[in-house]
Coordinates of C-alpha atoms in Angstrom, one line a residue:
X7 CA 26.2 5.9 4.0
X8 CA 22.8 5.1 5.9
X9 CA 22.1 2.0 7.2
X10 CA 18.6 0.6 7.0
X11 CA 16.1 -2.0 9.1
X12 CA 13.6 -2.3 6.7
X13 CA 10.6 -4.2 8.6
X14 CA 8.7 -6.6 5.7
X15 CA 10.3 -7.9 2.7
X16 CA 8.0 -8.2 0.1
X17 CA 7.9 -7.1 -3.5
X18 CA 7.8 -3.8 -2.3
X19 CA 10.6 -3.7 -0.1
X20 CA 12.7 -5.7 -2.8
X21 CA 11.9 -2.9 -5.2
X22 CA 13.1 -0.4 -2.0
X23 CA 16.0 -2.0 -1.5
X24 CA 17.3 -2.3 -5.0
X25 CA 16.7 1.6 -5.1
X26 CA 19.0 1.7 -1.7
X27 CA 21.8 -0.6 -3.3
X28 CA 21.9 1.7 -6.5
X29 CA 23.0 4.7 -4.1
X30 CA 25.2 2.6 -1.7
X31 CA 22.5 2.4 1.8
X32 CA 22.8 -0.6 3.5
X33 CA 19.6 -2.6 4.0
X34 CA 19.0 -4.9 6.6
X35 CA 15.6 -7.1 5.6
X36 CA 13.4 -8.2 8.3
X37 CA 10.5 -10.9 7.6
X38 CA 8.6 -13.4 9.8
X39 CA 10.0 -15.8 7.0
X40 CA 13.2 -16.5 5.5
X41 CA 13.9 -16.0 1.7
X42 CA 11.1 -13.3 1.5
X43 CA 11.7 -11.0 -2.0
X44 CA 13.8 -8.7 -0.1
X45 CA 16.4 -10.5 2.0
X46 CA 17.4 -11.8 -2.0
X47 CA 18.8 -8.5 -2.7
X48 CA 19.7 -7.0 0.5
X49 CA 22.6 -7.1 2.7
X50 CA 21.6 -9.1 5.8
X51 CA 18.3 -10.5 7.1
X52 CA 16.7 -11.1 9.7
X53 CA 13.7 -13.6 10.8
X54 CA 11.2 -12.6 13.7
X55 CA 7.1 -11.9 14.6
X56 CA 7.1 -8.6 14.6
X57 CA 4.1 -8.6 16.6
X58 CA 6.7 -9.2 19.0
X59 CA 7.9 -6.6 20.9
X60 CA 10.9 -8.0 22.5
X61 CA 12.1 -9.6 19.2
X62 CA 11.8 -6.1 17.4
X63 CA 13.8 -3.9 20.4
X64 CA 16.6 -6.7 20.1
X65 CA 17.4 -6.3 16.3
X66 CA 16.9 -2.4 16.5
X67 CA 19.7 -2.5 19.5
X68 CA 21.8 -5.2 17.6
X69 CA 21.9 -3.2 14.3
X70 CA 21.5 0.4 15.3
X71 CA 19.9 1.4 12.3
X72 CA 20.0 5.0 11.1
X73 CA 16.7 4.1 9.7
X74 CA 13.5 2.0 10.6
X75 CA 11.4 1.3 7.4
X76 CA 8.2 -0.3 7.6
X77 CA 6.8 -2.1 5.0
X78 CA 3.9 -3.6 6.6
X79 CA 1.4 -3.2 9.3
X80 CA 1.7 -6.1 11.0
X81 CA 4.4 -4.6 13.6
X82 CA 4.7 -3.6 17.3
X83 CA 3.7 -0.1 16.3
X84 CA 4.1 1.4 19.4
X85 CA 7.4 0.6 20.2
X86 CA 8.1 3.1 16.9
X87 CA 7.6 6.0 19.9
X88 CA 10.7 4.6 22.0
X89 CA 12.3 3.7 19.6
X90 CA 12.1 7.5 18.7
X91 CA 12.8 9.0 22.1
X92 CA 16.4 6.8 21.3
X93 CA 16.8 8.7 18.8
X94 CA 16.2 6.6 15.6
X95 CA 14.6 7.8 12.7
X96 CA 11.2 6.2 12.0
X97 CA 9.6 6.6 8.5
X98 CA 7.9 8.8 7.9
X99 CA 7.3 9.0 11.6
X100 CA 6.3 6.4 14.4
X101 CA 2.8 8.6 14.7
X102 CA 2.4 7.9 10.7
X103 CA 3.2 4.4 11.2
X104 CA 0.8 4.0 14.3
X105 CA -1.7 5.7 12.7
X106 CA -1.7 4.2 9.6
X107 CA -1.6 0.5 11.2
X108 CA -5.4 1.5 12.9
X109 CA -8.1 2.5 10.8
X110 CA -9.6 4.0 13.6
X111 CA -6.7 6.2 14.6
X112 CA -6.3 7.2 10.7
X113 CA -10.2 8.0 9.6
X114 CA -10.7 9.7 12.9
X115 CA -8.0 11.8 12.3
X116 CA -9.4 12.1 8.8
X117 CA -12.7 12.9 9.7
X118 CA -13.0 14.8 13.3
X119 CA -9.5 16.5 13.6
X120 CA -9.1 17.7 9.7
X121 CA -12.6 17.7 8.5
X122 CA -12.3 15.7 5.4
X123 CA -14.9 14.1 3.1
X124 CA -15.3 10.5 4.1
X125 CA -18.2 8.0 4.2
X126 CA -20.1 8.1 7.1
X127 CA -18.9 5.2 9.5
X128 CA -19.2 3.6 12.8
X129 CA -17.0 1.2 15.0
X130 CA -18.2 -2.5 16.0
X131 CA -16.6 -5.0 18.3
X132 CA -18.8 -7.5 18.0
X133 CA -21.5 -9.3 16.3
X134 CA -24.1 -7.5 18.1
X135 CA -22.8 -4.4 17.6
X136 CA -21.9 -4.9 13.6
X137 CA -25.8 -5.6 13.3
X138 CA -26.4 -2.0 15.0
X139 CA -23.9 -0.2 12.9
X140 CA -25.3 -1.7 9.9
X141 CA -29.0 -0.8 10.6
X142 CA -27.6 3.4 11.5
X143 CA -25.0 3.0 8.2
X144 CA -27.9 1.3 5.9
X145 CA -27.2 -1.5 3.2
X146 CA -25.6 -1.8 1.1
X147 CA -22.2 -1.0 3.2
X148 CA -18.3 -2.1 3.4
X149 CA -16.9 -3.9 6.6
X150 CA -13.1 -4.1 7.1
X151 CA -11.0 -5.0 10.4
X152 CA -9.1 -1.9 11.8
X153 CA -6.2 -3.6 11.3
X154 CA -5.5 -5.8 8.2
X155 CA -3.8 -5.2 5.0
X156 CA -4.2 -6.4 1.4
X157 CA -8.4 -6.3 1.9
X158 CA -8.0 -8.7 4.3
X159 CA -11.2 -9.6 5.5
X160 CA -12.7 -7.3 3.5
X161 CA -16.1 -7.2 2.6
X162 CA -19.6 -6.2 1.2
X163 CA -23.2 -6.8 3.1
X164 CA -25.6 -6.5 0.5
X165 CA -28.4 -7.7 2.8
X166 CA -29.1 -8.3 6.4
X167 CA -27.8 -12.2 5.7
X168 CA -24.3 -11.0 4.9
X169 CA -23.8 -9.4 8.7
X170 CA -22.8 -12.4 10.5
X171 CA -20.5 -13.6 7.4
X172 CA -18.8 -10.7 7.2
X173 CA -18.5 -10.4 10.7
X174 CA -16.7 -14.1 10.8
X175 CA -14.8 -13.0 8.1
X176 CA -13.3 -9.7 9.6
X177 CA -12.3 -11.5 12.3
X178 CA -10.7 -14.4 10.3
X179 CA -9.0 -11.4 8.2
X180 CA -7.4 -9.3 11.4
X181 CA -4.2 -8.6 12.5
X182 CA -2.4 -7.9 15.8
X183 CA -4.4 -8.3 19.2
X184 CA -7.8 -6.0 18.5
X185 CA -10.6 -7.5 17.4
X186 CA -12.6 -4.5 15.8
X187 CA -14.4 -3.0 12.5
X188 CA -15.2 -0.4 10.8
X189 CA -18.8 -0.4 8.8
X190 CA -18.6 2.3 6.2
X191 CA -21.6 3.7 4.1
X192 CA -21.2 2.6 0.2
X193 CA -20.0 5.5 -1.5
X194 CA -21.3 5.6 -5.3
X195 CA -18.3 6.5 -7.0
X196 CA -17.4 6.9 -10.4
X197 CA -13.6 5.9 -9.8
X198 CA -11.1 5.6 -7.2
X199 CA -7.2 7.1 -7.2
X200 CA -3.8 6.9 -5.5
X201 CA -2.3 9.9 -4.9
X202 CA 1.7 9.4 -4.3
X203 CA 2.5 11.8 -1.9
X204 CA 5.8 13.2 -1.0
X205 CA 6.3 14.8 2.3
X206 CA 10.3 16.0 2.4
X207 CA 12.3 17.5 5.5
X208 CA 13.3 21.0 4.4
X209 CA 11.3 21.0 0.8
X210 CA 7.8 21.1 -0.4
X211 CA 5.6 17.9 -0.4
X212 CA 5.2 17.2 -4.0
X213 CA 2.5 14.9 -5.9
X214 CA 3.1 12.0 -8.6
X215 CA 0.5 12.2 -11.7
X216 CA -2.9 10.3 -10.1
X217 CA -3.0 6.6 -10.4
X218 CA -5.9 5.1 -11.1
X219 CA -7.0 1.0 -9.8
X220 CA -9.3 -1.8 -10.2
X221 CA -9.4 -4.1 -6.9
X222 CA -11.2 -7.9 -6.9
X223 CA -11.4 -9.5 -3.3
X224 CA -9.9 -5.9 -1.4
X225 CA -6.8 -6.0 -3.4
X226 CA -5.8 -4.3 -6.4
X227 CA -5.4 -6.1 -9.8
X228 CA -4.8 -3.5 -12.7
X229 CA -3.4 0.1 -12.0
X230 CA -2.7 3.1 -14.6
X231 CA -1.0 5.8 -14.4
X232 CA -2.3 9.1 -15.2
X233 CA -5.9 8.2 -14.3
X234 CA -8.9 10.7 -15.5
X235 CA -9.7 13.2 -13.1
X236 CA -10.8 16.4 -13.0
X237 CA -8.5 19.9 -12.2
X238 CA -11.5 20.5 -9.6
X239 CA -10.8 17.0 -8.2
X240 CA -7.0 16.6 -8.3
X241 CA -6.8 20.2 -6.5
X242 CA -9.4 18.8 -3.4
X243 CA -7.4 15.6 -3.9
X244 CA -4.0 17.3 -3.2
X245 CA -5.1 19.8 -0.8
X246 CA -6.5 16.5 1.8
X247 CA -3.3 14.5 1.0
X248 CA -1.2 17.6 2.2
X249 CA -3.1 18.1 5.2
X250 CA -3.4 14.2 6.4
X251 CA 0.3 14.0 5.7
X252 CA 1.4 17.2 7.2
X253 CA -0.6 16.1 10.7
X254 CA 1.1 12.7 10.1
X255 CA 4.4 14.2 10.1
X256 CA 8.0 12.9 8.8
X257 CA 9.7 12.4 5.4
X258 CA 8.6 10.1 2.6
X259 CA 6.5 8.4 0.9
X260 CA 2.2 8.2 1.3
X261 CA -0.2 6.3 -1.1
X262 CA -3.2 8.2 -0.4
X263 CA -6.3 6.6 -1.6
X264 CA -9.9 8.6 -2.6
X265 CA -12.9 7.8 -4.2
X266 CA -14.2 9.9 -7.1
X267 CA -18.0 10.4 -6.9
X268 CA -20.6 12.8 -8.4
X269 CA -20.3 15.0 -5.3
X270 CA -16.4 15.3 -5.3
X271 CA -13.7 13.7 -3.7
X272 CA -13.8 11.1 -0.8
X273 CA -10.9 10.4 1.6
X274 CA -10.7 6.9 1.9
X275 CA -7.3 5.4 3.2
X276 CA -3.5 5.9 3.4
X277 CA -0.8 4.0 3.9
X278 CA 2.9 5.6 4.7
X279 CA 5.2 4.1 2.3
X280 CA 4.8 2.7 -1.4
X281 CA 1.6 1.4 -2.8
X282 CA 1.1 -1.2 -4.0
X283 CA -1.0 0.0 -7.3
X284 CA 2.1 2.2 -7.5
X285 CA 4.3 -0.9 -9.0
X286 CA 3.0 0.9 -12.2
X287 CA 5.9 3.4 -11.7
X288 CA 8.1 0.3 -12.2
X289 CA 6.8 0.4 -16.1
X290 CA 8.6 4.0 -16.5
X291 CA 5.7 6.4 -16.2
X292 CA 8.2 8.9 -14.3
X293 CA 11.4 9.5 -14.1
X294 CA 12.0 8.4 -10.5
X295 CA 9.9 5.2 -9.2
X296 CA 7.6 5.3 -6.2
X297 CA 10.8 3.7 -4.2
X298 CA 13.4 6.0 -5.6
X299 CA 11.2 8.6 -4.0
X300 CA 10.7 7.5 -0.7
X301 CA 14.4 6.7 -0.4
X302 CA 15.0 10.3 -1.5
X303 CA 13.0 11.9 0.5
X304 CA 14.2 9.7 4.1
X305 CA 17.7 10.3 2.7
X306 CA 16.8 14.7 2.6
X307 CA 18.1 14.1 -1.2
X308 CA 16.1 17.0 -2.7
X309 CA 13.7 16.2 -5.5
X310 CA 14.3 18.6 -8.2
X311 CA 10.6 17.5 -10.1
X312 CA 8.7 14.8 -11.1
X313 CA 8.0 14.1 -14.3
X314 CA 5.0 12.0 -15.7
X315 CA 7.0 11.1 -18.9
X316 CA 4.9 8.2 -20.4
X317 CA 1.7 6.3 -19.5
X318 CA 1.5 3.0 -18.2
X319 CA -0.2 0.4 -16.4
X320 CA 0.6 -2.5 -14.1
X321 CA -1.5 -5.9 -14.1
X322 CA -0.9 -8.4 -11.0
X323 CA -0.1 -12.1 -11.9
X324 CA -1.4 -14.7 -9.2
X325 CA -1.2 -17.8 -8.4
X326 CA -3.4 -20.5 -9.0
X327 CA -2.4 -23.4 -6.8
X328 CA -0.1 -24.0 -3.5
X329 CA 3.5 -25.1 -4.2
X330 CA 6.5 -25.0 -2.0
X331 CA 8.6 -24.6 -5.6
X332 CA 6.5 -22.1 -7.7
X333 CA 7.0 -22.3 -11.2
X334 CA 6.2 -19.5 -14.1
X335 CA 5.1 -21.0 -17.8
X336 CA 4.7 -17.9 -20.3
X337 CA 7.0 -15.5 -19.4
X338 CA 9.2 -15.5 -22.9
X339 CA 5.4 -14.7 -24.5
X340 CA 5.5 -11.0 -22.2
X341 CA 9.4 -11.2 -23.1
X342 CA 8.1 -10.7 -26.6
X343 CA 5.8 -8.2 -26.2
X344 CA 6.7 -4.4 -27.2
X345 CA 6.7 -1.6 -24.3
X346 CA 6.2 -4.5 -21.9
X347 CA 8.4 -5.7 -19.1
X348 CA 7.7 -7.6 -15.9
X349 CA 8.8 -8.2 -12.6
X350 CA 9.0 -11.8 -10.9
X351 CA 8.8 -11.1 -7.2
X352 CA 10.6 -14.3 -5.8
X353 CA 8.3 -15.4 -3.4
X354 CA 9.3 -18.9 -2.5
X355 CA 5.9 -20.3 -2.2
X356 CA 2.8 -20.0 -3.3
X357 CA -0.9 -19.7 -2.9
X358 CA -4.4 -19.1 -4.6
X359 CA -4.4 -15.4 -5.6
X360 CA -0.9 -15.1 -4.2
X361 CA 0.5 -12.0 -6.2
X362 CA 3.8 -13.4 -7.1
X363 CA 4.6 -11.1 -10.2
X364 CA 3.5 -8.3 -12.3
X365 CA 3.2 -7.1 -16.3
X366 CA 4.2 -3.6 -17.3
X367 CA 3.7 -1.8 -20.4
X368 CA 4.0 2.0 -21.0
X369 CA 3.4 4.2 -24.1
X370 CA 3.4 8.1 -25.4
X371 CA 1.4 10.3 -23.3
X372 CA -1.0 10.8 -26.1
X373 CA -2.0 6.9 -25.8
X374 CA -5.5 6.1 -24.5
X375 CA -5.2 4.9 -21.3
X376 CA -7.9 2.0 -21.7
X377 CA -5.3 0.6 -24.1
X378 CA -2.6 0.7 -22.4
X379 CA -4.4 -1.3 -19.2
X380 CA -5.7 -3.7 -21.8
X381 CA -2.5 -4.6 -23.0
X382 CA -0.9 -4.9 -19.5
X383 CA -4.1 -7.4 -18.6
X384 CA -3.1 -9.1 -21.5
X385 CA 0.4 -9.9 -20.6
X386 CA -0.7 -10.8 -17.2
X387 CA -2.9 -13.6 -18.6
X388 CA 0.2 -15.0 -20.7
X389 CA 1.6 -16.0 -17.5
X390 CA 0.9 -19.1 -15.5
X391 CA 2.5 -19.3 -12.0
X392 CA 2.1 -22.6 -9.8

């Protein structure tokens, strides 16, 4: 069986690795803290900044992975490239992960090399230039660091006051060593989507049922799987997510994001590995999970099909307060619930708007949606955590 040096241990990697144990891989968990969500479950751990490049090429040597997973962005990217050239298997690939990490490297690629629908956008490095970019982009427009995660330092000028805010706040919200942004024009959509992409070694890339999300602060708060979209739309949708993938290269796992507006279908972002709005896969929706499918795919398991065999949504439960000893009042209320579940993430501390767990509830396909979501927002509220 595989070995695995999974890099980030959040809920999503503690979802990974439980799909790993259930087919025997080994999973080494890697965090910059200990006790993160997946060093509970896997089989060894280790603690490092893996912005540090030295710290990440000694546990690759000491453990000799057959696979490097990332779960982040917040890694020595580049060192994915040597780490190839040795001969380990990065997932999907270390151009997906580098790529992926930079907004630049990703929309560019997006944009100039594959000619895909995006907003129009400019770069800034400072200030100055943010105030440029905003008078060629006009207001209203979105400002993000290249290189953050989670919407962080995320944020919306709505007039010429907000520049220097958001500017502030970019920085404040940016990982790794480059201080840079990307101003995007506000796209007037109707809706935005995750497409679950699934790129495999020696089989076809296949495509989960769209998954549709509502985000407050840049991150994500409700999602529903199958989301309303057109045949027109889902077949643009498809056609970019194969392409961006395919240039990407590797096996596994993309949550490919687009916006849904009068005019058709945006590209908007992609990251290479599970999605966070794709937790709603957790609630049953398919018959293998987002995780169970990435796993698949790195392992060249063939996937036979996927099935969308029930709808369901996924509604995030935050935090309210810090606390070095979070605790969770409500639960036996969702316990109660019919065609609900929920997962607590194990987070050993907490924040304000710290997601810490999440409510699921599914029904027939025949169910409308709006329901469905309504009932996993009303689950979420049952719970307090603090």
């Amino acid at each position: 069986m595989s070995k695995i040096l999974l890099l980030g241990s959040g809920e999503l990697g503690k979802e990974f690795t439980i799909a790993a144990q259930r087919i025997g891989q080994t999973v080494i968990a890697v965090d910059s803290y200990e006790n993160a969500p997946a060093m509970q479950v896997a089989h060894g751990f280790e603690v490092i900044n893996m912005l540090d490049g030295e710290a990440l090429d000694r546990i690759v040597a000491k453990h000799q992975p057959d696979f490097i997973v990332p779960e982040i962005e917040a890694i020595r990217t580049e060192r994915f490239y040597d780490y190839e050239k040795q001969g380990y298997t990065v997932v999907p690939s270390a151009k997906a992960a580098n790529f992926t990490m930079n907004r630049k490297a990703i929309r560019d690629l997006a944009a100039k090399e594959l000619g895909l629908k995006t907003a129009n956008y400019r770069y800034a490095t400072s200030s100055e230039q943010l105030h440029k970019a905003v008078e060629e982009i006009g207001i209203p427009c979105v400002v993000k660091p290249l290189m953050s995660s989670s919407g962080k330092g995320q944020s919306t000028i709505k007039s010429p006051e907000d520049i220097e805010k958001a500017w502030n706040y970019a920085v404040e919200g940016s990982r790794g060593d480059v201080v840079e942004v990307i101003v995007e024009a506000f796209v007037k959509f109707n809706s935005e989507i995750t497409l679950l992409t699934i790129t495999q070694n020696n089989n076809p890339t296949l495509f989960c049922a769209p998954i549709g999300h509502r985000q407050e602060r840049g991150d994500y708060q409700e999602s529903w799987q199958p989301a309303r979209i057109s045949d027109k739309d889902l077949f643009e949708a498809q056609d970019m997510a194969e392409k961006v993938t395919e240039a990407l290269g590797g096996a596994g796992l993309f949550g490919v994001e687009f916006f849904l507006a009068d005019d058709g279908v945006y590209f908007s972002e992609l990251s290479p590995r599970p999605h966070d709005t794709g937790m709603v896969t957790l609630a049953g929706t398919q018959n293998f999970n987002e995780f169970e499918l990435h796993l698949r795919a790195i392992l060249s398991l063939p996937i036979f099909e996927i099935k969308l065999e029930k709808a369901g949504a996924s509604a995030v439960i935050l935090a309210s307060e810090n606390s070095s000893n979070p605790t969770y009042e409500g639960i036996e209320k969702i316990a109660g619930l019919a065609k609900t579940d929920f997962r607590i993430f194990g987070k050993p501390t907490t924040r304000p708007y710290r997601r810490m767990a999440v409510a699921l509830t599914n029904d027939s396909l025949d169910t409308p949606i709006e329901e469905v979501v309504e009932r996993a927002k009303n689950a979420a509220q049952l719970v307090t955590v603090k």
